[in-house]
Amino acid sequence: MADDRLIVALDVANVVQGLEIARQIGDAVSFYKIGLGMLTGGGLALANELKQEHGKRIFLDMKFFDIGATVEAAVRGIAQYDLDFLTVHGDPQVVRAAKEGAAGTNLKILGVTILTSLDRADLDANLIKSGDIGQITLERAHTALEAGADGVIASPHEAALIRALPVANGRLIVTPGVRPAGAASNDQKRIATPASAISAGADHIVVGRPIWQDPDPRKAAQTLLGELPAR
């Protein structure tokens, strides 16, 4: 089984492209993320096929945010697909509703702290309280975990601080914004290398374009996996 610390984000247009990338990568990767961008391109069908027919683990990145009853119903619907991870916004009431929807299943609920594409200027524009972005991320992680989240999504820059929280003991930290040395940052603003993210306390790293845009996605994945510290 491939090292499941690497989650490859299939941020492509549709099922056909997603399946082709997974075919090219083969057994080098065992965990895939399918996000909101592919929802209308058959994202759930792709998730189900990769899980049921190819034995892959699946992270469904929907970032649900709504009133409790709606979140609970949406998560209950997702849970029937027997997937592995699902994201919701890390607000406590959203996390609690999502956990209700996932009750009795193996679906793990991950709370989003602060998106890795945002910086302090973005938070100001969004009327989010003043202060250091790392501290705000830490506070949001703490409240999400206290509300029952199985883990959090956070930048590699905050992973070590979150890992040090007592409430984070036994919980997951999943880090997007990871780029191999020398790779383009694209629209991510708070990034780190795979090795530094894992060393900081992340359980899983999420990497998309540096792998699936590569002419040889399998080799790109293997190279990145070679950068990870030993377990």
XYZ file of C-alpha atoms in Angstrom:
231
model
C 0.000 0.000 0.000
C 1.301 3.463 -0.919
C 2.175 5.959 1.808
C -1.203 7.523 2.627
C 0.364 10.644 4.122
C 0.205 12.042 0.585
C -3.267 13.022 -0.621
C -3.397 13.987 -4.292
C -5.968 16.668 -5.087
C -7.807 15.851 -8.308
C -8.699 19.460 -9.061
C -9.668 18.723 -12.654
C -12.857 19.300 -14.614
C -14.544 15.927 -14.691
C -14.597 12.205 -13.938
C -12.837 11.245 -17.159
C -9.821 13.420 -16.405
C -9.763 12.339 -12.779
C -9.808 8.648 -13.633
C -7.077 9.130 -16.227
C -4.785 10.814 -13.701
C -5.464 8.074 -11.159
C -4.699 5.481 -13.852
C -1.391 7.152 -14.678
C -0.389 7.343 -11.018
C -1.464 3.755 -10.340
C -0.393 2.198 -7.052
C 2.013 5.032 -6.207
C -0.838 6.898 -4.440
C -3.599 5.516 -2.236
C -5.441 8.695 -1.168
C -7.226 11.286 -3.328
C -9.021 14.572 -2.648
C -12.059 15.547 -4.686
C -13.254 19.102 -4.247
C -16.147 21.417 -4.921
C -14.825 22.317 -8.361
C -15.655 18.849 -9.652
C -19.074 18.575 -8.039
C -20.913 19.247 -11.303
C -18.390 17.152 -13.229
C -19.334 13.940 -11.438
C -17.224 14.316 -8.316
C -19.309 11.984 -6.175
C -19.331 9.338 -8.898
C -15.539 9.603 -9.158
C -15.184 9.359 -5.389
C -17.365 6.254 -5.311
C -15.535 4.583 -8.193
C -12.071 5.242 -6.789
C -13.181 3.970 -3.386
C -15.235 0.929 -4.342
C -13.501 -0.266 -7.503
C -9.897 0.850 -6.972
C -9.579 0.624 -3.191
C -8.463 4.240 -2.745
C -9.095 6.386 0.301
C -11.147 9.496 -0.446
C -11.162 12.989 1.015
C -14.252 14.912 -0.099
C -13.472 18.612 0.238
C -16.866 20.339 0.296
C -16.274 22.896 3.091
C -19.926 22.840 4.148
C -21.216 25.960 5.894
C -24.925 26.412 6.611
C -27.494 26.149 9.374
C -27.175 23.066 11.521
C -30.086 21.083 10.111
C -28.844 21.560 6.554
C -25.271 20.596 7.378
C -26.441 17.527 9.286
C -28.625 16.394 6.374
C -25.887 17.012 3.808
C -23.312 15.073 5.813
C -25.729 12.198 6.396
C -26.151 11.965 2.633
C -22.390 11.986 2.048
C -21.775 9.402 4.767
C -23.644 6.710 2.828
C -20.795 6.671 0.266
C -18.362 5.187 2.819
C -15.729 7.858 2.185
C -12.916 8.776 4.565
C -12.650 12.545 5.141
C -15.117 15.419 4.690
C -14.463 19.114 5.312
C -16.798 21.612 6.906
C -16.068 25.118 8.120
C -14.551 24.954 11.579
C -17.266 26.990 13.310
C -18.380 24.990 16.363
C -22.073 24.811 15.467
C -21.198 23.561 11.969
C -18.816 20.924 13.321
C -21.363 19.658 15.841
C -24.040 19.347 13.150
C -21.634 17.531 10.827
C -20.697 15.062 13.556
C -24.393 14.329 14.072
C -24.754 13.648 10.358
C -21.736 11.323 10.360
C -22.786 9.429 13.500
C -22.469 5.672 13.213
C -20.131 5.828 10.213
C -16.366 5.935 9.686
C -16.488 9.346 7.969
C -14.083 11.756 9.655
C -15.094 15.405 9.898
C -12.296 17.933 9.368
C -12.788 21.571 10.331
C -11.378 24.277 8.070
C -9.470 26.916 10.033
C -8.199 29.694 7.728
C -7.799 28.933 4.026
C -4.164 28.709 2.943
C -4.918 31.064 0.039
C -5.662 33.930 2.490
C -3.359 36.421 4.138
C -3.953 39.193 6.670
C -5.189 41.623 4.006
C -7.822 39.082 2.963
C -8.952 38.628 6.565
C -9.298 42.407 6.891
C -11.424 42.518 3.750
C -13.581 39.703 5.169
C -14.068 41.593 8.457
C -12.335 38.867 10.449
C -10.929 40.126 13.720
C -7.531 41.755 13.810
C -4.450 39.910 14.961
C -1.851 37.453 13.798
C -3.183 34.988 11.224
C -1.370 32.112 12.896
C -2.980 32.875 16.257
C -6.436 33.109 14.698
C -5.869 29.778 12.955
C -4.811 28.253 16.262
C -7.931 29.563 17.983
C -10.198 28.256 15.235
C -8.498 24.866 15.355
C -8.995 24.718 19.119
C -12.707 25.533 18.935
C -13.294 23.090 16.066
C -11.564 20.269 17.935
C -13.406 21.090 21.155
C -16.662 20.891 19.190
C -15.770 17.312 18.220
C -13.970 17.579 14.884
C -11.852 14.539 14.057
C -9.189 16.876 12.753
C -8.511 20.226 11.128
C -7.305 21.665 7.861
C -4.513 24.165 8.417
C -1.476 25.686 6.787
C 1.852 23.937 7.399
C 2.888 27.124 9.173
C 0.426 26.460 12.005
C 0.697 22.661 12.163
C 3.235 22.575 15.001
C 1.231 24.977 17.177
C -1.956 22.988 16.606
C -0.212 19.692 17.282
C 0.907 21.080 20.663
C -2.695 21.717 21.768
C -3.866 19.138 24.345
C -7.187 18.862 22.506
C -5.293 17.890 19.325
C -3.995 14.672 20.870
C -5.111 11.816 18.638
C -6.726 14.179 16.123
C -5.768 14.708 12.489
C -3.968 17.669 10.949
C -4.258 17.849 7.169
C -2.223 20.493 5.368
C -2.857 21.935 1.927
C -0.507 24.616 0.659
C 2.286 22.080 0.274
C 4.686 22.493 -2.619
C 7.794 20.479 -3.494
C 11.017 22.457 -3.474
C 11.147 24.646 -6.580
C 7.465 24.278 -7.491
C 5.252 27.273 -8.317
C 3.101 28.526 -5.426
C 0.076 29.145 -7.735
C -2.740 30.702 -5.659
C -1.406 29.499 -2.306
C 0.116 32.151 -0.042
C 1.161 30.185 3.055
C 3.123 27.214 1.791
C 5.817 24.783 2.892
C 7.651 21.752 1.579
C 6.263 18.231 2.160
C 9.020 17.296 4.602
C 8.608 20.423 6.724
C 4.814 20.000 6.883
C 5.080 16.414 8.138
C 7.870 17.313 10.539
C 5.707 20.111 11.942
C 3.021 17.622 12.936
C 0.791 17.144 9.894
C -0.668 13.661 9.409
C -1.448 14.214 5.737
C -0.343 16.679 3.069
C -2.500 17.657 0.101
C -0.793 18.283 -3.233
C -2.553 18.867 -6.530
C -1.101 20.738 -9.495
C 2.571 19.854 -8.925
C 1.533 16.235 -9.456
C -1.360 16.126 -11.919
C 0.007 18.887 -14.147
C 3.338 17.082 -14.427
C 3.943 15.202 -17.713
C 4.570 12.117 -15.578
C 2.196 12.272 -12.563
C 3.352 8.929 -11.187
C 6.988 9.982 -11.138
C 6.064 13.354 -9.621
C 4.163 11.604 -6.823
C 7.021 9.188 -6.183
C 9.540 12.035 -6.075
C 7.412 13.915 -3.571
C 6.946 10.812 -1.431
C 10.704 10.431 -1.431
C 10.948 13.830 0.285
C 8.867 12.723 3.278
C 10.625 11.817 6.512
C 10.487 8.175 7.598
C 7.496 7.255 9.733
